[in-house]
Coordinates of C-alpha atoms and ligand atoms in Angstrom, one line a residue:
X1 CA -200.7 15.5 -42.0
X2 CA -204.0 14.1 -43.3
X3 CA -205.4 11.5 -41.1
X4 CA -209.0 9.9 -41.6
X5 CA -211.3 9.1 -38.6
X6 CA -210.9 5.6 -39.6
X7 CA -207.2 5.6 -39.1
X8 CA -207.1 7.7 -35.6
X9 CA -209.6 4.9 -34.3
X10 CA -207.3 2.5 -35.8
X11 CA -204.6 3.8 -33.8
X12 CA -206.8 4.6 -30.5
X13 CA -208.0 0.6 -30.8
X14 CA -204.2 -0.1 -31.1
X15 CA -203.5 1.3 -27.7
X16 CA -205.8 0.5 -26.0
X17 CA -205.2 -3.4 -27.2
X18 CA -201.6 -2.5 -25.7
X19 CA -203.1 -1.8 -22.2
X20 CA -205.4 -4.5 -22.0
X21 CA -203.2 -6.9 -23.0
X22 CA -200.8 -6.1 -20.8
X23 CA -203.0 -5.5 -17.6
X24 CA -204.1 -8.9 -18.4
X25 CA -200.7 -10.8 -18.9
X26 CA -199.4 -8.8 -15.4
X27 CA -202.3 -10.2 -13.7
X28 CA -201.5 -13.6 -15.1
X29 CA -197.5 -13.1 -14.2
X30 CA -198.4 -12.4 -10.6
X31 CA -200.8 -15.2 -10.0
X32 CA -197.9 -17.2 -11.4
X33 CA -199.4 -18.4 -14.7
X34 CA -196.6 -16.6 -16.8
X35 CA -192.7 -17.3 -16.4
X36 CA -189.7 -15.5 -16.6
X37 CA -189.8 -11.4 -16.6
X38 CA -192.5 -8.9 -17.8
X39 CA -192.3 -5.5 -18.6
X40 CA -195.1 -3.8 -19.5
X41 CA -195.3 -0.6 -21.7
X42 CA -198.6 0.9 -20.0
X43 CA -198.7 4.8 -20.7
X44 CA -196.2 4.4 -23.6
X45 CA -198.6 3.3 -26.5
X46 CA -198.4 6.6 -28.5
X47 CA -195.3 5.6 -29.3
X48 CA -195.1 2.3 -31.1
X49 CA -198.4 2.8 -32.1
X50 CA -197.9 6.3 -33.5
X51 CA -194.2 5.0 -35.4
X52 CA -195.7 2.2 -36.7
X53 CA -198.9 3.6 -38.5
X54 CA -196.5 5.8 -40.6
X55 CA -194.8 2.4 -41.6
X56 CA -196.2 -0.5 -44.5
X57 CA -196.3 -3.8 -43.9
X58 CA -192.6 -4.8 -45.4
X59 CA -191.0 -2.0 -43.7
X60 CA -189.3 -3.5 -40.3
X61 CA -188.7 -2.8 -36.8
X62 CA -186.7 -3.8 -33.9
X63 CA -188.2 -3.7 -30.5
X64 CA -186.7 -4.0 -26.6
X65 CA -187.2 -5.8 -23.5
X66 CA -190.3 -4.0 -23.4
X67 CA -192.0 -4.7 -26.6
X68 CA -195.6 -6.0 -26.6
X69 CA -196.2 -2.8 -27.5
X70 CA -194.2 -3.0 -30.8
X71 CA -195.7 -6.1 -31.7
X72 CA -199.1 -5.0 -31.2
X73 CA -198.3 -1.7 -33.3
X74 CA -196.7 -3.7 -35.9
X75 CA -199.7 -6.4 -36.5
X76 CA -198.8 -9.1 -33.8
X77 CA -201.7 -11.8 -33.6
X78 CA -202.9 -11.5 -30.1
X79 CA -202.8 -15.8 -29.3
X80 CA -199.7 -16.0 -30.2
X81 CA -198.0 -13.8 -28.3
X82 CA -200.4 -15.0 -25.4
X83 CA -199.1 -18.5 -25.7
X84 CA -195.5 -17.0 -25.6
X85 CA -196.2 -15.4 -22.8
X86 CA -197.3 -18.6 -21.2
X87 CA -194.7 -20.7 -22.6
X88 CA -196.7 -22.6 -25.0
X89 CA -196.3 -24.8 -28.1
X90 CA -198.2 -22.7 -30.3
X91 CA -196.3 -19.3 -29.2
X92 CA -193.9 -17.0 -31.8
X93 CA -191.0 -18.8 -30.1
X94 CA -192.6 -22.3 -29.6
X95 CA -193.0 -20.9 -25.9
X96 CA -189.2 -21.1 -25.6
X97 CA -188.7 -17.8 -25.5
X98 CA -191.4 -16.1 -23.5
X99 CA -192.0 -12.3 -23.3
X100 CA -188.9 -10.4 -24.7
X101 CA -188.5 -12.7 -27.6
X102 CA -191.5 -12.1 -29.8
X103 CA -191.1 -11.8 -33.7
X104 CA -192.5 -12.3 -36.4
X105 CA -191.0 -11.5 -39.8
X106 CA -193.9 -11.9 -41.7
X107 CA -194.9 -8.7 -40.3
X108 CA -191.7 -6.7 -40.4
X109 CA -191.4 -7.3 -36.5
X110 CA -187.5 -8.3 -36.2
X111 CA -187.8 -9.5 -32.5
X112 CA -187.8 -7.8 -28.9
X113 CA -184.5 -8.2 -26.9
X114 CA -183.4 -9.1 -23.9
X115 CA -180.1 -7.2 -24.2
X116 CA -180.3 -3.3 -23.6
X117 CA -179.2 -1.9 -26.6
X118 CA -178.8 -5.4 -28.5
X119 CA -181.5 -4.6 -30.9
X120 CA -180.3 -1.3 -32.5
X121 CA -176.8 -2.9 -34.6
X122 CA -179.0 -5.8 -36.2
X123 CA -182.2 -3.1 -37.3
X124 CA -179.8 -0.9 -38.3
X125 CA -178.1 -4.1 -40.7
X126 CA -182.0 -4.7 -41.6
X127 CA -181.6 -0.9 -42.9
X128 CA -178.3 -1.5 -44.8
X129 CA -180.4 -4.3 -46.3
X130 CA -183.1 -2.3 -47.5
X131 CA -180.9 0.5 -48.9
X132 CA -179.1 -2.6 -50.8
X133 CA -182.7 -3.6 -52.1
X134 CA -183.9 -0.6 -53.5
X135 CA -187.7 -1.3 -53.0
X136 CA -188.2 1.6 -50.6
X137 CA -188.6 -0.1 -47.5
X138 CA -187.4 1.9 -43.9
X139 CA -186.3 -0.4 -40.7
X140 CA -187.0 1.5 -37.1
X141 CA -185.0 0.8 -33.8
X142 CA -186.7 1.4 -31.1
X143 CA -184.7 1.7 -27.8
X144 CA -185.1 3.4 -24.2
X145 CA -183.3 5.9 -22.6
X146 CA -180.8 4.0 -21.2
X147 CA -179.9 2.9 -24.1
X148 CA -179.1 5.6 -25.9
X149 CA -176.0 5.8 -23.4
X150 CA -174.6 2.2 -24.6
X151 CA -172.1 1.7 -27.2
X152 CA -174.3 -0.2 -29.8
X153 CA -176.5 3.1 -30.0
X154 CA -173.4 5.1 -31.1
X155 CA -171.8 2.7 -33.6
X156 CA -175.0 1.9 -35.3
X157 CA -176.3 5.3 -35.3
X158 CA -173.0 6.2 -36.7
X159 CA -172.8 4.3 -39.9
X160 CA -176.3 4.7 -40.6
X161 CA -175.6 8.2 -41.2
X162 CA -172.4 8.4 -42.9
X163 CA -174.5 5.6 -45.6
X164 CA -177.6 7.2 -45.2
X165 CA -179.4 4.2 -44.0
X166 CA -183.7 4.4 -44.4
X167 CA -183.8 4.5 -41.0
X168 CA -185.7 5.8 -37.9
X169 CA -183.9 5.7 -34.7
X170 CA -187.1 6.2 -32.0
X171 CA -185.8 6.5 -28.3
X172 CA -188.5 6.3 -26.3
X173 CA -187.3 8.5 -22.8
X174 CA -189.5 7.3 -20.7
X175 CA -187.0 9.3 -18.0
X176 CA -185.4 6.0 -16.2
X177 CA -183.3 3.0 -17.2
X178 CA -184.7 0.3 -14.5
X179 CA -183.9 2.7 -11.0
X180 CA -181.5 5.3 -12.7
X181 CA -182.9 8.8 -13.7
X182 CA -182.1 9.6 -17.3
X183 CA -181.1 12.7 -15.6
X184 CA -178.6 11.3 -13.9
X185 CA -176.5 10.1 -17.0
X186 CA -178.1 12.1 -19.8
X187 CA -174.8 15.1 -20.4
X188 CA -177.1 17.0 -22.7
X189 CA -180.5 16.7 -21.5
X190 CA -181.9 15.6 -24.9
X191 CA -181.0 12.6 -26.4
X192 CA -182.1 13.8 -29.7
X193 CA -179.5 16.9 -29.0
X194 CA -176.5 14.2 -30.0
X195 CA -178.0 13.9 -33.9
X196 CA -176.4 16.6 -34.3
X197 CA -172.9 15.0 -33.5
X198 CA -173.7 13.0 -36.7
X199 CA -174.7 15.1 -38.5
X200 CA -178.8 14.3 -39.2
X201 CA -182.1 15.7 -37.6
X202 CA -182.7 15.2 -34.3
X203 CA -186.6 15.9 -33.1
X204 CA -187.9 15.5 -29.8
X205 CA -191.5 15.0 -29.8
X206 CA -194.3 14.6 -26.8
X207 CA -194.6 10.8 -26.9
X208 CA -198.1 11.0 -25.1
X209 CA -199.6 12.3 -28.0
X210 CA -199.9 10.2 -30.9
X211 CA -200.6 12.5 -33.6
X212 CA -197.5 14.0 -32.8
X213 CA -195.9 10.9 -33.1
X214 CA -197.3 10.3 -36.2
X215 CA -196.5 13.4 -37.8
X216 CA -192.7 13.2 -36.9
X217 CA -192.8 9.5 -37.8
X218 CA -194.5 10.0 -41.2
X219 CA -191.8 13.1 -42.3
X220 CA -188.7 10.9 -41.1
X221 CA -190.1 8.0 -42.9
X222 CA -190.6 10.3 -46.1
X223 CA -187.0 11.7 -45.6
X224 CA -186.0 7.7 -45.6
X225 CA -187.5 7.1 -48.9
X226 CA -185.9 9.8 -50.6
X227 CA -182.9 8.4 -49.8
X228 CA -181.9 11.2 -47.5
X229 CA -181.0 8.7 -44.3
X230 CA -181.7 8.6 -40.8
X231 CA -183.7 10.6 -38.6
X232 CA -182.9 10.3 -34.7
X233 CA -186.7 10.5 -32.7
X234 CA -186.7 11.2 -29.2
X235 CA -190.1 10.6 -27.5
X236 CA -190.8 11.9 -24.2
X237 CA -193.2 9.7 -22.2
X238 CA -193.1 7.5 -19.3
X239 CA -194.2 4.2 -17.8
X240 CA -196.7 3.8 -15.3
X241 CA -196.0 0.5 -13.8
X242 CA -192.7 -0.5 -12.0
X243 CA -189.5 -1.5 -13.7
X244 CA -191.1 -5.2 -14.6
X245 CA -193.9 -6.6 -13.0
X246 CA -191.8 -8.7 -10.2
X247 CA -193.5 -8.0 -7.2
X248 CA -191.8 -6.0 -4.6
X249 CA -189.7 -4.4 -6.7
X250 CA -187.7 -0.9 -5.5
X251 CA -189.3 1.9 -7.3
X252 CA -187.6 5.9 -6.9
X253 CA -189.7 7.7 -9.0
X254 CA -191.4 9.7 -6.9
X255 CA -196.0 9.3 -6.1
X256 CA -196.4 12.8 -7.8
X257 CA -194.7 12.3 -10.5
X258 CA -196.0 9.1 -11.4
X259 CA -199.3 10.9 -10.7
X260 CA -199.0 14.2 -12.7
X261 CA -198.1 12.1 -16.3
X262 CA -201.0 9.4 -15.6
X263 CA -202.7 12.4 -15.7
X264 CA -201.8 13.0 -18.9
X265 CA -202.0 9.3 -20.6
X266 CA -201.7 8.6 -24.1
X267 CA -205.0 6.7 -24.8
X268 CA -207.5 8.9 -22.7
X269 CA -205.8 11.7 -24.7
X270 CA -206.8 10.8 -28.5
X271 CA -210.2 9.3 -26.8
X272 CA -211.0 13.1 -25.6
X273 CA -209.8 14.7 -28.9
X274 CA -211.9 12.3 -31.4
X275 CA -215.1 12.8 -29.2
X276 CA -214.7 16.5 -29.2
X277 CA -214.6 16.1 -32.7
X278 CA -217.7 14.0 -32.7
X279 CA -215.4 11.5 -34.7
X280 CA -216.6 8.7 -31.0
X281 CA -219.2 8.9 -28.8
X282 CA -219.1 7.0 -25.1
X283 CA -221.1 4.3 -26.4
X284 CA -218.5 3.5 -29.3
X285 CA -216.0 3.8 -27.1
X286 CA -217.6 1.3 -25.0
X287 CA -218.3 -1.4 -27.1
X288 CA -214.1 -0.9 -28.5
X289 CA -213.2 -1.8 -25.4
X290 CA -215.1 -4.9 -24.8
X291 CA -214.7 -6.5 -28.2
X292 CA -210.8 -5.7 -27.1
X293 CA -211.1 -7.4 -23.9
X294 CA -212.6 -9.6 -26.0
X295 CA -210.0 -10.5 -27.7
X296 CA -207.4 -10.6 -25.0
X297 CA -210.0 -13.3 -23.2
X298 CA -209.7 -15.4 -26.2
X299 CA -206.1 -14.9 -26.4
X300 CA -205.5 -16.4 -22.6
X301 CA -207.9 -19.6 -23.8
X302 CA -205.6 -20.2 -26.4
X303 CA -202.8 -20.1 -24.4
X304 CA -204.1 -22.6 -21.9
X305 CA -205.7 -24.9 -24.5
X306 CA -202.1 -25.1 -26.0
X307 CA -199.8 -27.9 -24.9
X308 CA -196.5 -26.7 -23.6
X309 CA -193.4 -27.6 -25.9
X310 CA -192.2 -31.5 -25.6
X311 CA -188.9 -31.7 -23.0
X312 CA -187.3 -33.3 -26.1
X313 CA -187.1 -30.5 -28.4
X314 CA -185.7 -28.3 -25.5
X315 CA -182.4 -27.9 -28.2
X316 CA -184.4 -27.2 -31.3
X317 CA -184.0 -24.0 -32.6
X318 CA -180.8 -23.2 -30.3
X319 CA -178.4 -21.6 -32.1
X320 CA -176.1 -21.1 -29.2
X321 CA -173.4 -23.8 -28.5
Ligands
TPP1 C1 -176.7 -5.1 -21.8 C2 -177.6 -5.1 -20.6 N1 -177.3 -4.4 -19.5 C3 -178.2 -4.4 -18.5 C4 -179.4 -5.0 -18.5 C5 -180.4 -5.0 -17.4 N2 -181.5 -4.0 -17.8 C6 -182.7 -4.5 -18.3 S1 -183.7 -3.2 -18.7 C7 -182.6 -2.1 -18.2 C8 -182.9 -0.6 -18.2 C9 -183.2 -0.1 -19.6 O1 -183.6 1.2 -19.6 P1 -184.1 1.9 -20.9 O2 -183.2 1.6 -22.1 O3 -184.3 3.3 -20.6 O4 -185.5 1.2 -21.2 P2 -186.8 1.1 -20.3 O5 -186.7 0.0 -19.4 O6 -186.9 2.4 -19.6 O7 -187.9 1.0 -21.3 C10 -181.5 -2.7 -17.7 C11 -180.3 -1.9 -17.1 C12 -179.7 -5.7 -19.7 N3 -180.9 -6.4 -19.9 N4 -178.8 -5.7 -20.8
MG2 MG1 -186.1 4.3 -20.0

């Protein structure tokens, strides 16, 4: 792995645009400027950021319910997804769709989905697609958990490997599906233990440290390329905030465990290793952070200097009957 200062700042900047932005729209959501349901991503950023700076530009990905982190990763602009968030005119989905419908195909960024699971068959038809092409291009899924226990997961997963798909199946185990402990419906332990019922690699990586990420990413992508097929990722990490950002919500997970793997959070992580290396100094550091809050500030103002959508085109862009 050969990675320049420039790009592991690239990638801390990344995450720490994740966490601002969400911290930010969760304020907003609970003051009760944004609608419908957020989930936020906090203390998972290594993850989508680490996948997605092993990708180009034309290769695609496929996020969740919980994807401003994908977005963000992938090359999201910032306003846009604000004014989603805020049900705006001028958001990806004309402010129709709100938080886990963002995409934007000009940047490989299929869409995030409401449906557990829902996103995995149509990235992996994005990867049939690419294979068909013959340009080179890889498409990534990226699903939780509890996903990895629904049927779309199997099927897709399936077929991409008996065609050897360019693909990167990236399950990020964050250890819970909403309330339920991956332990409690996880057979094998590992996710990544069931590549081997079809028959391609399986890696578990730490999913708090995005070099890590990277690396796995960057050989699975490489293995893509050569026409070699997929490459099933598992990710260990974990969220810090509850479920979604509903007030109230139940939460089982227990103080100290929440505790012990803030402890050990993504961002905070690649912040201490580049200034051991003299590669950021507190100062730089600094100053990346404000010009990212920054940018997040800016982002709200063009949300709320955006009109939202016109009652009459309530059934444009409905494809549903
Ligand atoms: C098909 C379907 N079933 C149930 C739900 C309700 N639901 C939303 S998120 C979620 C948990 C998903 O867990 P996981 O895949 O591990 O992702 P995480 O939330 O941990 O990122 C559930 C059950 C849904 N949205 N879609
Ligand atoms: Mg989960």
């Amino acid at each position: 792995m050969t990675l320049t200062a420039e790009k592991q700042l690239e990638m801390l900047r990344s995450m720490q645009t994740i966490r601002r932005f969400e911290e930010r729209a969760s304020d907003d959501y609970r003051a009760g400027a944004i609608y419908g349901v957020v989930h936020c991503y906090i203390g998972e950023e290594a993850v989508a950021v680490g996948v997605c700076a092993a990708l180009n530009l034309d290769d695609q990905i496929i996020s969740t319910h919980r994807g401003h982190g994908h977005c963000i990763a992938k090359g999201a602009d910032l306003k846009r997804m604000m004014a989603e968030l805020y049900g705006r005119r001028t958001g990806y989905c004309k402010g129709k769709g709100g938080s886990m419908h963002i995409a934007d195909f000009s940047i490989g960024m299929l869409g995030a989905n409401g449906i557990v699971a829902g996103g995995i068959p149509i990235v992996t038809g994005a990867g049939l697609a690419a294979q068909l092409e013959g340009k080179g291009r890889v498409a990534v899924s990226f699903f939780g958990d509890g996903a990895s226990a629904a049927g779309p997961f199997h099927e897709s997963i399936n077929i991409a490997a008996t065609w050897k798909l360019p693909m990167l199946y990236v399950c990020e185990n964050n250890l819970y599906a909403a309330t339920t402990a991956a332990a409690d419906t996880l057979a094998l332990g590992d996710v990544a233990a069931r590549a081997a019922g079809y028959g391609i690699p399986g890696v578990i990586v730490d999913g708090n440290d995005v070099l890590a990420v990277y690396e796995a990413a960057e050989a699975a992508v490489a293995r893509a390329r050569a026409g070699e097929g997929p490459t099933l990722i598992e990710c260990k990490t974990y969220r810090w905030r509850t479920h979604t950002e509903r007030p109230g919500q139940t939460d089982p997970r227990p103080a100290e465990e929440i505790e012990a793997w803030r402890q050990k959070g993504p961002i905070k992580r690649l912040a201490t290793h580049l200034m051991a290396q003299g590669l950021l100094s507190e100062k730089a550091w600094q100053k990346m952070d404000e010009e990212i809050l920054a940018a997040v500030e800016e982002a709200v103002k063009f949300a709320l200097d955006s009109p939202f959508p016109d009652p009459e085109t309530a059934v444009e862009d409905v494809f549903a009957e």
